[in-house]
PDB file of C-alpha atoms in Angstrom:
ATOM      1  CA  THR A   7     -51.210  14.055  18.138  1.00 51.00           C
ATOM      2  CA  ALA A   8     -47.632  13.839  18.854  1.00 44.00           C
ATOM      3  CA  THR A   9     -47.839  10.832  19.952  1.00 44.00           C
ATOM      4  CA  THR A  10     -49.815   8.870  17.434  1.00 44.00           C
ATOM      5  CA  GLU A  11     -46.805  10.837  14.873  1.00 49.00           C
ATOM      6  CA  ILE A  12     -44.211   9.086  16.956  1.00 43.00           C
ATOM      7  CA  TYR A  13     -45.751   5.768  16.394  1.00 41.00           C
ATOM      8  CA  THR A  14     -46.408   6.702  12.646  1.00 43.00           C
ATOM      9  CA  GLN A  15     -42.979   6.532  11.994  1.00 48.00           C
ATOM     10  CA  ALA A  16     -41.809   4.244  13.671  1.00 43.00           C
ATOM     11  CA  PHE A  17     -44.264   2.097  11.723  1.00 42.00           C
ATOM     12  CA  VAL A  18     -42.816   3.405   8.877  1.00 45.00           C
ATOM     13  CA  GLY A  19     -39.112   2.614   9.710  1.00 50.00           C
ATOM     14  CA  SER A  20     -39.909  -0.522  10.270  1.00 45.00           C
ATOM     15  CA  VAL A  21     -41.238  -1.109   7.358  1.00 42.00           C
ATOM     16  CA  ARG A  22     -38.495   0.869   5.288  1.00 51.00           C
ATOM     17  CA  CYS A  23     -36.301  -1.297   7.496  1.00 47.00           C
ATOM     18  CA  VAL A  24     -38.076  -5.202   6.282  1.00 42.00           C
ATOM     19  CA  GLN A  25     -38.102  -3.623   2.723  1.00 49.00           C
ATOM     20  CA  GLU A  26     -33.772  -2.887   2.741  1.00 46.00           C
ATOM     21  CA  THR A  27     -33.160  -5.893   4.708  1.00 47.00           C
ATOM     22  CA  GLY A  28     -34.954  -7.812   1.866  1.00 50.00           C
ATOM     23  CA  ILE A  29     -33.122  -6.300  -0.547  1.00 44.00           C
ATOM     24  CA  ASN A  30     -29.754  -6.601   1.351  1.00 59.00           C
ATOM     25  CA  ALA A  31     -30.641 -10.656   1.268  1.00 55.00           C
ATOM     26  CA  GLU A  32     -31.745 -10.842  -2.388  1.00 53.00           C
ATOM     27  CA  TYR A  33     -28.510  -8.941  -3.200  1.00 54.00           C
ATOM     28  CA  MET A  34     -26.727 -11.320  -0.834  1.00 54.00           C
ATOM     29  CA  GLY A  35     -28.013 -14.087  -2.300  1.00 54.00           C
ATOM     30  CA  ILE A  36     -27.216 -13.070  -6.072  1.00 57.00           C
ATOM     31  CA  ILE A  37     -23.446 -12.619  -4.862  1.00 58.00           C
ATOM     32  CA  ASN A  38     -23.446 -15.808  -2.984  1.00 61.00           C
ATOM     33  CA  GLN A  39     -24.033 -17.314  -6.791  1.00 70.00           C
ATOM     34  CA  MET A  40     -21.509 -15.271  -8.853  1.00 86.00           C
ATOM     35  CA  SER A  41     -19.411 -16.074 -11.312  1.00 90.00           C
ATOM     36  CA  ARG A  42     -15.535 -15.150 -11.486  1.00 90.00           C
ATOM     37  CA  GLU A  43     -16.372 -13.204 -14.774  1.00 93.00           C
ATOM     38  CA  ASP A  44     -19.285 -11.528 -12.410  1.00 95.00           C
ATOM     39  CA  ASN A  45     -16.943 -10.747  -9.419  1.00 95.00           C
ATOM     40  CA  VAL A  46     -14.154  -9.271 -11.306  1.00 95.00           C
ATOM     41  CA  TYR A  47     -16.902  -7.037 -13.289  1.00 96.00           C
ATOM     42  CA  PHE A  48     -18.293  -6.164  -9.695  1.00 96.00           C
ATOM     43  CA  ALA A  49     -14.691  -5.586  -8.615  1.00 97.00           C
ATOM     44  CA  LYS A  50     -14.641  -2.868 -10.530  1.00 97.00           C
ATOM     45  CA  LEU A  51     -17.659  -1.609 -10.011  1.00 97.00           C
ATOM     46  CA  ALA A  52     -17.178  -1.356  -6.262  1.00 97.00           C
ATOM     47  CA  GLU A  53     -13.665   0.382  -6.968  1.00 97.00           C
ATOM     48  CA  GLN A  54     -15.961   2.904  -9.346  1.00 97.00           C
ATOM     49  CA  ALA A  55     -17.801   3.922  -6.641  1.00 97.00           C
ATOM     50  CA  GLU A  56     -15.110   3.415  -4.037  1.00 96.00           C
ATOM     51  CA  ARG A  57     -16.963   0.769  -1.943  1.00 96.00           C
ATOM     52  CA  TYR A  58     -13.600  -0.768  -1.108  1.00 96.00           C
ATOM     53  CA  ASP A  59     -14.489  -2.571   1.418  1.00 95.00           C
ATOM     54  CA  ASP A  60     -17.149  -4.623  -1.161  1.00 96.00           C
ATOM     55  CA  MET A  61     -14.151  -4.371  -3.543  1.00 97.00           C
ATOM     56  CA  VAL A  62     -12.085  -7.255  -0.853  1.00 97.00           C
ATOM     57  CA  LYS A  63     -15.283  -9.101  -0.538  1.00 96.00           C
ATOM     58  CA  HIS A  64     -15.612  -9.526  -4.274  1.00 96.00           C
ATOM     59  CA  MET A  65     -11.854 -10.349  -4.498  1.00 96.00           C
ATOM     60  CA  LYS A  66     -11.589 -12.937  -1.752  1.00 96.00           C
ATOM     61  CA  ASP A  67     -14.257 -14.809  -3.972  1.00 95.00           C
ATOM     62  CA  ILE A  68     -11.887 -14.861  -6.714  1.00 95.00           C
ATOM     63  CA  VAL A  69      -9.121 -15.417  -4.389  1.00 95.00           C
ATOM     64  CA  ALA A  70     -10.766 -18.226  -2.914  1.00 91.00           C
ATOM     65  CA  ALA A  71     -11.802 -20.174  -6.232  1.00 87.00           C
ATOM     66  CA  ASN A  72      -8.202 -21.584  -5.408  1.00 75.00           C
ATOM     67  CA  ALA A  73      -6.920 -20.696  -9.125  1.00 77.00           C
ATOM     68  CA  GLU A  74      -3.736 -18.630 -10.336  1.00 86.00           C
ATOM     69  CA  LEU A  75      -4.550 -14.841 -10.544  1.00 93.00           C
ATOM     70  CA  SER A  76      -4.282 -12.940 -14.154  1.00 93.00           C
ATOM     71  CA  ASN A  77      -1.950  -9.762 -13.661  1.00 92.00           C
ATOM     72  CA  GLU A  78      -5.061  -7.832 -14.204  1.00 94.00           C
ATOM     73  CA  ASP A  79      -7.021  -9.655 -11.047  1.00 95.00           C
ATOM     74  CA  ARG A  80      -3.389  -9.178  -9.198  1.00 96.00           C
ATOM     75  CA  ASN A  81      -3.497  -4.944  -9.402  1.00 96.00           C
ATOM     76  CA  LEU A  82      -7.243  -5.135  -8.742  1.00 97.00           C
ATOM     77  CA  LEU A  83      -6.417  -7.149  -5.379  1.00 97.00           C
ATOM     78  CA  SER A  84      -3.850  -4.699  -4.694  1.00 97.00           C
ATOM     79  CA  VAL A  85      -6.120  -1.726  -5.269  1.00 97.00           C
ATOM     80  CA  ALA A  86      -8.689  -3.010  -2.991  1.00 97.00           C
ATOM     81  CA  TYR A  87      -6.950  -3.932   0.019  1.00 97.00           C
ATOM     82  CA  LYS A  88      -4.557  -0.190  -0.725  1.00 96.00           C
ATOM     83  CA  ASN A  89      -7.586   1.802  -0.532  1.00 97.00           C
ATOM     84  CA  TRP A  90      -9.308  -0.442   2.780  1.00 96.00           C
ATOM     85  CA  ILE A  91      -6.149   0.191   4.705  1.00 97.00           C
ATOM     86  CA  GLY A  92      -5.312   3.329   3.343  1.00 96.00           C
ATOM     87  CA  SER A  93      -8.281   5.367   4.896  1.00 94.00           C
ATOM     88  CA  ARG A  94      -7.001   3.768   7.954  1.00 96.00           C
ATOM     89  CA  ARG A  95      -3.664   4.573   7.790  1.00 96.00           C
ATOM     90  CA  THR A  96      -4.140   8.514   6.837  1.00 96.00           C
ATOM     91  CA  ALA A  97      -6.806   8.686  10.369  1.00 96.00           C
ATOM     92  CA  TRP A  98      -3.952   7.000  12.642  1.00 97.00           C
ATOM     93  CA  ARG A  99      -1.083   9.853  11.324  1.00 96.00           C
ATOM     94  CA  ALA A 100      -3.705  12.258  11.359  1.00 97.00           C
ATOM     95  CA  ILE A 101      -4.524  10.988  15.634  1.00 96.00           C
ATOM     96  CA  ALA A 102      -0.689  10.881  16.129  1.00 96.00           C
ATOM     97  CA  ALA A 103       0.116  14.665  14.770  1.00 96.00           C
ATOM     98  CA  ILE A 104      -3.196  15.492  17.016  1.00 96.00           C
ATOM     99  CA  GLU A 105      -1.577  13.378  20.065  1.00 96.00           C
ATOM    100  CA  GLN A 106       1.455  15.709  20.471  1.00 95.00           C
ATOM    101  CA  LYS A 107      -0.322  18.734  20.235  1.00 95.00           C
ATOM    102  CA  GLU A 108      -2.632  17.958  22.569  1.00 95.00           C
ATOM    103  CA  GLU A 109       0.491  15.965  24.814  1.00 94.00           C
ATOM    104  CA  ALA A 110       2.098  19.240  24.824  1.00 94.00           C
ATOM    105  CA  LYS A 111      -0.592  21.178  26.284  1.00 93.00           C
ATOM    106  CA  GLY A 112      -1.803  17.842  28.881  1.00 94.00           C
ATOM    107  CA  SER A 113      -5.438  17.899  27.395  1.00 93.00           C
ATOM    108  CA  LYS A 114      -8.109  16.522  29.429  1.00 94.00           C
ATOM    109  CA  TYR A 115      -9.316  13.953  25.981  1.00 95.00           C
ATOM    110  CA  LEU A 116      -5.776  12.304  25.891  1.00 95.00           C
ATOM    111  CA  GLU A 117      -6.646   9.207  27.649  1.00 95.00           C
ATOM    112  CA  LEU A 118      -9.278   9.131  25.230  1.00 96.00           C
ATOM    113  CA  LEU A 119      -7.963  10.041  21.964  1.00 96.00           C
ATOM    114  CA  ARG A 120      -4.915   7.231  22.427  1.00 96.00           C
ATOM    115  CA  LYS A 121      -7.764   4.840  22.972  1.00 97.00           C
ATOM    116  CA  TYR A 122      -9.405   6.039  19.356  1.00 97.00           C
ATOM    117  CA  LYS A 123      -6.099   5.845  18.146  1.00 97.00           C
ATOM    118  CA  SER A 124      -5.800   2.092  19.212  1.00 96.00           C
ATOM    119  CA  LYS A 125      -8.344   1.406  17.684  1.00 97.00           C
ATOM    120  CA  ILE A 126      -7.066   2.343  14.563  1.00 97.00           C
ATOM    121  CA  GLU A 127      -4.292   0.190  15.039  1.00 97.00           C
ATOM    122  CA  ASP A 128      -6.300  -2.204  15.506  1.00 97.00           C
ATOM    123  CA  GLU A 129      -7.827  -1.488  11.887  1.00 97.00           C
ATOM    124  CA  VAL A 130      -4.842  -1.807  10.314  1.00 97.00           C
ATOM    125  CA  GLU A 131      -3.906  -5.235  12.087  1.00 97.00           C
ATOM    126  CA  LYS A 132      -6.965  -7.099  11.139  1.00 97.00           C
ATOM    127  CA  ILE A 133      -6.842  -5.738   7.046  1.00 97.00           C
ATOM    128  CA  SER A 134      -2.914  -6.983   7.548  1.00 97.00           C
ATOM    129  CA  ASN A 135      -3.439 -10.391   8.819  1.00 97.00           C
ATOM    130  CA  ASP A 136      -6.629 -10.654   6.342  1.00 97.00           C
ATOM    131  CA  ILE A 137      -4.759 -10.352   3.226  1.00 97.00           C
ATOM    132  CA  ASN A 138      -1.842 -12.299   5.123  1.00 97.00           C
ATOM    133  CA  ASP A 139      -3.782 -15.230   5.112  1.00 96.00           C
ATOM    134  CA  LEU A 140      -4.670 -15.031   1.614  1.00 96.00           C
ATOM    135  CA  LEU A 141      -1.315 -14.611   0.547  1.00 97.00           C
ATOM    136  CA  ASP A 142      -0.530 -17.205   2.759  1.00 96.00           C
ATOM    137  CA  LYS A 143      -2.744 -20.032   2.165  1.00 94.00           C
ATOM    138  CA  TYR A 144      -3.989 -19.585  -1.532  1.00 94.00           C
ATOM    139  CA  LEU A 145      -1.740 -16.758  -3.357  1.00 96.00           C
ATOM    140  CA  ILE A 146       2.464 -17.573  -2.811  1.00 95.00           C
ATOM    141  CA  PRO A 147       1.477 -20.937  -2.833  1.00 94.00           C
ATOM    142  CA  LYS A 148      -0.626 -21.230  -6.546  1.00 91.00           C
ATOM    143  CA  ALA A 149       2.287 -18.824  -7.794  1.00 94.00           C
ATOM    144  CA  THR A 150       4.161 -19.928 -10.989  1.00 92.00           C
ATOM    145  CA  THR A 151       5.952 -16.946 -11.977  1.00 94.00           C
ATOM    146  CA  PRO A 152       8.399 -14.974 -11.193  1.00 94.00           C
ATOM    147  CA  GLU A 153       6.278 -11.847 -11.446  1.00 95.00           C
ATOM    148  CA  SER A 154       3.906 -13.077  -9.329  1.00 96.00           C
ATOM    149  CA  GLU A 155       6.318 -14.369  -6.503  1.00 96.00           C
ATOM    150  CA  VAL A 156       7.815 -10.889  -6.525  1.00 97.00           C
ATOM    151  CA  PHE A 157       4.209  -9.729  -6.574  1.00 97.00           C
ATOM    152  CA  TYR A 158       2.538 -11.292  -3.262  1.00 97.00           C
ATOM    153  CA  MET A 159       6.471 -11.589  -1.364  1.00 98.00           C
ATOM    154  CA  LYS A 160       6.456  -7.805  -1.989  1.00 98.00           C
ATOM    155  CA  MET A 161       2.703  -7.175  -0.674  1.00 98.00           C
ATOM    156  CA  LYS A 162       3.225  -9.378   2.219  1.00 97.00           C
ATOM    157  CA  GLY A 163       6.238  -6.623   2.753  1.00 98.00           C
ATOM    158  CA  ASP A 164       4.438  -3.948   2.066  1.00 98.00           C
ATOM    159  CA  TYR A 165       1.331  -4.703   4.335  1.00 98.00           C
ATOM    160  CA  GLY A 166       3.782  -6.220   7.052  1.00 97.00           C
ATOM    161  CA  ARG A 167       5.257  -2.557   7.220  1.00 97.00           C
ATOM    162  CA  TYR A 168       1.614  -0.420   7.360  1.00 97.00           C
ATOM    163  CA  TYR A 169       1.169  -2.434  10.279  1.00 97.00           C
ATOM    164  CA  ALA A 170       4.916  -1.300  12.186  1.00 97.00           C
ATOM    165  CA  GLU A 171       4.342   1.894  11.442  1.00 96.00           C
ATOM    166  CA  CYS A 172       1.202   2.183  13.593  1.00 95.00           C
ATOM    167  CA  VAL A 173       2.848   0.208  16.710  1.00 95.00           C
ATOM    168  CA  THR A 174       5.352   0.497  18.990  1.00 92.00           C
ATOM    169  CA  GLY A 175       7.817  -1.618  21.134  1.00 94.00           C
ATOM    170  CA  ASP A 176       7.534  -5.424  20.485  1.00 95.00           C
ATOM    171  CA  LYS A 177       4.515  -5.285  18.104  1.00 95.00           C
ATOM    172  CA  ASN A 178       6.734  -2.550  15.484  1.00 95.00           C
ATOM    173  CA  GLN A 179       9.578  -5.491  15.933  1.00 96.00           C
ATOM    174  CA  ALA A 180       7.931  -8.489  14.667  1.00 96.00           C
ATOM    175  CA  ALA A 181       5.648  -6.577  12.577  1.00 97.00           C
ATOM    176  CA  GLY A 182       9.339  -5.194  11.122  1.00 97.00           C
ATOM    177  CA  LYS A 183      11.311  -8.780  11.174  1.00 97.00           C
ATOM    178  CA  LYS A 184       8.461  -9.927   9.312  1.00 97.00           C
ATOM    179  CA  ALA A 185       7.869  -7.483   6.549  1.00 98.00           C
ATOM    180  CA  ASN A 186      12.350  -7.969   6.325  1.00 98.00           C
ATOM    181  CA  GLU A 187      11.811 -11.467   5.773  1.00 98.00           C
ATOM    182  CA  ALA A 188       8.997 -11.095   3.125  1.00 98.00           C
ATOM    183  CA  TYR A 189      10.854  -8.072   1.288  1.00 98.00           C
ATOM    184  CA  LYS A 190      14.279  -9.819   0.843  1.00 98.00           C
ATOM    185  CA  LYS A 191      12.678 -13.237  -0.482  1.00 97.00           C
ATOM    186  CA  ALA A 192      10.870 -10.902  -2.892  1.00 98.00           C
ATOM    187  CA  THR A 193      13.934  -9.136  -3.313  1.00 98.00           C
ATOM    188  CA  GLU A 194      15.881 -12.423  -4.378  1.00 97.00           C
ATOM    189  CA  LYS A 195      13.340 -13.833  -6.825  1.00 97.00           C
ATOM    190  CA  ALA A 196      13.327 -10.392  -8.287  1.00 97.00           C
ATOM    191  CA  ALA A 197      16.973 -10.698  -9.240  1.00 96.00           C
ATOM    192  CA  THR A 198      15.476 -13.004 -12.111  1.00 95.00           C
ATOM    193  CA  LEU A 199      13.060 -10.160 -13.674  1.00 96.00           C
ATOM    194  CA  PRO A 200      15.225  -6.828 -15.980  1.00 94.00           C
ATOM    195  CA  ALA A 201      16.300  -3.745 -14.275  1.00 94.00           C
ATOM    196  CA  THR A 202      13.698  -1.906 -15.440  1.00 93.00           C
ATOM    197  CA  ASN A 203      10.889  -3.712 -14.765  1.00 94.00           C
ATOM    198  CA  SER A 204       8.305  -1.957 -13.071  1.00 94.00           C
ATOM    199  CA  LEU A 205       7.568  -4.521 -10.265  1.00 96.00           C
ATOM    200  CA  ARG A 206      11.259  -4.636  -9.183  1.00 96.00           C
ATOM    201  CA  LEU A 207      11.623  -0.967  -9.137  1.00 96.00           C
ATOM    202  CA  GLY A 208       8.505  -0.541  -7.356  1.00 97.00           C
ATOM    203  CA  LEU A 209       9.983  -2.945  -5.064  1.00 97.00           C
ATOM    204  CA  ALA A 210      13.247  -1.405  -4.287  1.00 97.00           C
ATOM    205  CA  LEU A 211      10.951   2.166  -4.135  1.00 97.00           C
ATOM    206  CA  ASN A 212       9.295   0.424  -1.060  1.00 97.00           C
ATOM    207  CA  TYR A 213      12.267  -1.842   0.714  1.00 98.00           C
ATOM    208  CA  SER A 214      14.249   1.641   0.408  1.00 97.00           C
ATOM    209  CA  VAL A 215      11.078   2.954   2.244  1.00 97.00           C
ATOM    210  CA  PHE A 216      11.037   0.838   4.982  1.00 98.00           C
ATOM    211  CA  PHE A 217      14.884   1.294   5.843  1.00 97.00           C
ATOM    212  CA  TYR A 218      14.177   4.524   6.049  1.00 97.00           C
ATOM    213  CA  GLU A 219      11.331   4.740   8.230  1.00 96.00           C
ATOM    214  CA  ILE A 220      10.945   1.245   9.939  1.00 97.00           C
ATOM    215  CA  MET A 221      14.308   0.191  10.421  1.00 96.00           C
ATOM    216  CA  ASN A 222      16.089   3.709  10.875  1.00 95.00           C
ATOM    217  CA  SER A 223      18.581   3.049   8.116  1.00 95.00           C
ATOM    218  CA  PRO A 224      19.246   6.115   5.814  1.00 95.00           C
ATOM    219  CA  LYS A 225      22.273   4.546   4.309  1.00 94.00           C
ATOM    220  CA  GLU A 226      20.537   1.058   3.500  1.00 96.00           C
ATOM    221  CA  ALA A 227      18.089   2.907   1.826  1.00 96.00           C
ATOM    222  CA  CYS A 228      20.164   5.249   0.262  1.00 96.00           C
ATOM    223  CA  LYS A 229      22.393   2.742  -1.368  1.00 95.00           C
ATOM    224  CA  MET A 230      19.109  -0.006  -2.210  1.00 97.00           C
ATOM    225  CA  ALA A 231      17.433   3.143  -4.114  1.00 96.00           C
ATOM    226  CA  LYS A 232      20.024   4.387  -5.914  1.00 95.00           C
ATOM    227  CA  ALA A 233      21.287   0.416  -6.802  1.00 96.00           C
ATOM    228  CA  ALA A 234      17.904   0.269  -8.718  1.00 96.00           C
ATOM    229  CA  PHE A 235      18.023   3.660 -10.071  1.00 94.00           C
ATOM    230  CA  ASP A 236      21.768   3.491 -11.528  1.00 94.00           C
ATOM    231  CA  GLY A 237      20.698   0.002 -12.469  1.00 93.00           C
ATOM    232  CA  ALA A 238      17.778   0.981 -15.307  1.00 93.00           C
ATOM    233  CA  ILE A 239      19.212   4.441 -16.309  1.00 88.00           C
ATOM    234  CA  GLY A 240      21.268   2.809 -19.440  1.00 82.00           C
ATOM    235  CA  ASP A 241      18.188   0.510 -20.228  1.00 81.00           C
ATOM    236  CA  LEU A 242      15.063   2.781 -19.937  1.00 78.00           C
ATOM    237  CA  GLU A 243      15.241   4.177 -23.409  1.00 79.00           C
ATOM    238  CA  GLY A 244      14.711   0.295 -24.800  1.00 78.00           C
ATOM    239  CA  LEU A 245      11.128   0.441 -23.315  1.00 82.00           C
ATOM    240  CA  ASP A 246       7.644   0.439 -25.075  1.00 82.00           C
ATOM    241  CA  ASP A 247       6.044   3.930 -24.131  1.00 84.00           C
ATOM    242  CA  GLU A 248       3.639   2.081 -21.410  1.00 86.00           C
ATOM    243  CA  GLN A 249       6.601   0.348 -19.783  1.00 87.00           C
ATOM    244  CA  TYR A 250       8.542   3.189 -20.428  1.00 88.00           C
ATOM    245  CA  LYS A 251       5.877   5.105 -18.115  1.00 89.00           C
ATOM    246  CA  GLU A 252       5.342   3.023 -15.664  1.00 90.00           C
ATOM    247  CA  SER A 253       9.029   2.511 -15.141  1.00 91.00           C
ATOM    248  CA  ALA A 254      10.039   6.310 -15.299  1.00 91.00           C
ATOM    249  CA  SER A 255       7.380   7.352 -12.892  1.00 92.00           C
ATOM    250  CA  ILE A 256       8.602   5.012  -9.735  1.00 95.00           C
ATOM    251  CA  MET A 257      12.327   6.494 -11.229  1.00 93.00           C
ATOM    252  CA  GLN A 258      11.393   9.274 -10.133  1.00 94.00           C
ATOM    253  CA  LEU A 259      10.231   8.983  -6.968  1.00 95.00           C
ATOM    254  CA  LEU A 260      12.988   6.751  -6.549  1.00 95.00           C
ATOM    255  CA  ARG A 261      15.046  10.329  -7.365  1.00 93.00           C
ATOM    256  CA  ASP A 262      12.792  11.751  -4.923  1.00 95.00           C
ATOM    257  CA  ASN A 263      13.686  10.280  -2.159  1.00 95.00           C
ATOM    258  CA  LEU A 264      17.420  10.481  -2.790  1.00 94.00           C
ATOM    259  CA  THR A 265      17.479  14.059  -3.424  1.00 93.00           C
ATOM    260  CA  LEU A 266      15.554  14.119   0.386  1.00 93.00           C
ATOM    261  CA  TRP A 267      17.557  11.334   2.232  1.00 93.00           C
ATOM    262  CA  THR A 268      20.845  12.424   0.800  1.00 86.00           C
ATOM    263  CA  ALA A 269      20.336  15.866   1.320  1.00 81.00           C
ATOM    264  CA  ASP A 270      20.034  14.787   4.975  1.00 68.00           C
ATOM    265  CA  GLU A 271      22.845  12.336   4.893  1.00 67.00           C
ATOM    266  CA  ALA A 272      25.538  15.299   3.334  1.00 63.00           C
ATOM    267  CA  GLU A 273      24.455  16.952   6.837  1.00 61.00           C
ATOM    268  CA  GLU A 274      26.373  14.610   8.954  1.00 60.00           C
ATOM    269  CA  GLU A 275      28.656  13.011   6.110  1.00 57.00           C
ATOM    270  CA  ALA A 276      32.625  14.017   5.663  1.00 49.00           C
ATOM    271  CA  PRO A 277      33.518  16.220   2.784  1.00 47.00           C
ATOM    272  CA  LYS A 278      34.422  13.055   0.305  1.00 48.00           C
ATOM    273  CA  ASP A 279      30.775  11.246   1.143  1.00 51.00           C
ATOM    274  CA  LYS A 280      28.847  14.997   0.277  1.00 49.00           C
ATOM    275  CA  GLU A 281      30.933  15.216  -3.496  1.00 51.00           C
ATOM    276  CA  ASP A 282      29.700  11.779  -3.921  1.00 53.00           C
ATOM    277  CA  VAL A 283      25.922  12.705  -2.585  1.00 49.00           C
ATOM    278  CA  LYS A 284      26.487  15.899  -5.308  1.00 52.00           C
ATOM    279  CA  ASP A 285      27.633  13.647  -8.302  1.00 56.00           C
ATOM    280  CA  LEU A 286      25.056  11.408  -7.500  1.00 53.00           C
ATOM    281  CA  GLN A 287      22.246  14.336  -7.683  1.00 52.00           C
ATOM    282  CA  ALA A 288      24.000  15.817 -10.510  1.00 55.00           C
ATOM    283  CA  ARG A 289      23.999  12.588 -12.577  1.00 53.00           C
ATOM    284  CA  ILE A 290      19.865  12.666 -11.527  1.00 50.00           C
ATOM    285  CA  ASN A 291      19.312  16.202 -12.928  1.00 53.00           C
ATOM    286  CA  GLN A 292      21.646  15.534 -15.934  1.00 53.00           C
ATOM    287  CA  PHE A 293      19.203  12.156 -16.523  1.00 49.00           C
ATOM    288  CA  LEU A 294      16.362  14.098 -15.989  1.00 47.00           C
ATOM    289  CA  GLN A 295      17.212  16.996 -18.396  1.00 48.00           C
ATOM    290  CA  THR A 296      18.019  14.309 -21.640  1.00 47.00           C
ATOM    291  CA  ASN A 297      14.260  12.170 -20.578  1.00 47.00           C
ATOM    292  CA  GLN A 298      11.814  14.983 -20.394  1.00 43.00           C
ATOM    293  CA  TYR A 299       9.246  12.608 -19.966  1.00 39.00           C
ATOM    294  CA  LEU A 300      10.703  12.134 -16.560  1.00 41.00           C
ATOM    295  CA  SER A 301      10.820  15.493 -15.736  1.00 36.00           C
ATOM    296  CA  LEU A 302       6.837  16.156 -16.528  1.00 35.00           C
ATOM    297  CA  ILE A 303       5.681  13.381 -13.997  1.00 36.00           C
ATOM    298  CA  HIS A 304       3.788  14.097 -11.812  1.00 32.00           C
ATOM    299  CA  ILE A 305       2.744  11.041  -9.454  1.00 35.00           C
TER     300      ILE A 305
END
C-alpha cells in the first residue's frame, strides 16, 4: 500500500543516513589526526574539487600548528579564503543591483530582499573576522621575512576592504579605517622589496583600488597606481621569465585601472592636467608596444 511504501522509504532513508553519518565520523577522525603534509595534500585536493570551505579547514589546521608558513602554504591559504568569500561578494553585488531595480518600481519583495542581502553581509563579516583572527593570533606575530609580513598585512587590508564594500555608515567607516591601517603598514614594509616584486605591485594595485572604491579618492588611487607602474617599468626586463610574467600581469591591471580612472578624471580636470593624462597614457602604450608579452596577457 501507499502507507507501507512511505514507511519503507523512511526506513531506507534512515539506514542510509546512519551509514553516511558513520562514514563522516570516520572521515572526521582521520582529519583530526592529519600531519602537516596530509593537510597540504587535502587542501590541494579540496581546491581541485572547488570545496573551499574544506580547503579553509585544512589550512587552518596548518596555521594552528604554530609554524611559519612557506610561500606555497601562504598561497594556498590565500586561495582558500579568497574563493570562500568570493562567492559571497559576487552574490552581494548581484542582490544589490537587483535591489536598485526593485526599489525603483516599488516592489513588494524589497524588504525580504534586503534581509537576504543582510544575511550575505553577515557571512562576509564572519569570513573576514575568521581570517583576521588567524592573522592577528598566529600569522603576523610569526612572520620573520619582509615578504611574509607584507603578505599578511596586505591580506588584512584586503579582507577589511571586502567587508567595507558591502556595508554602509559606521560599519563601512570602521572597516575602511582598519583596512587603511593594514595597507599602510604593508606599504611601509614593502618599501624594502624591489619595485618589480609581484607582491609589492599587487599591494599597490589593491591599495589603489581601496582608495578609488572605498575612500572615494580617485586622485590618490591614480597617484599610487602610477607610482607603482613608473617604479617598475625600468627594471622589468631584468627579471627571469616567471617573475616577468607575474609582475607584468599585475602591471597590466595597473595600466587598465589607470586608463579607466584617468579618463574619468580628465572630464573634470584643467587642460594642463588633461595633457598629463595623455602623456601618461602615451607612455603606457609605448611601453606595451616594446613589451609584446605584456600586451598579450589576459587576466
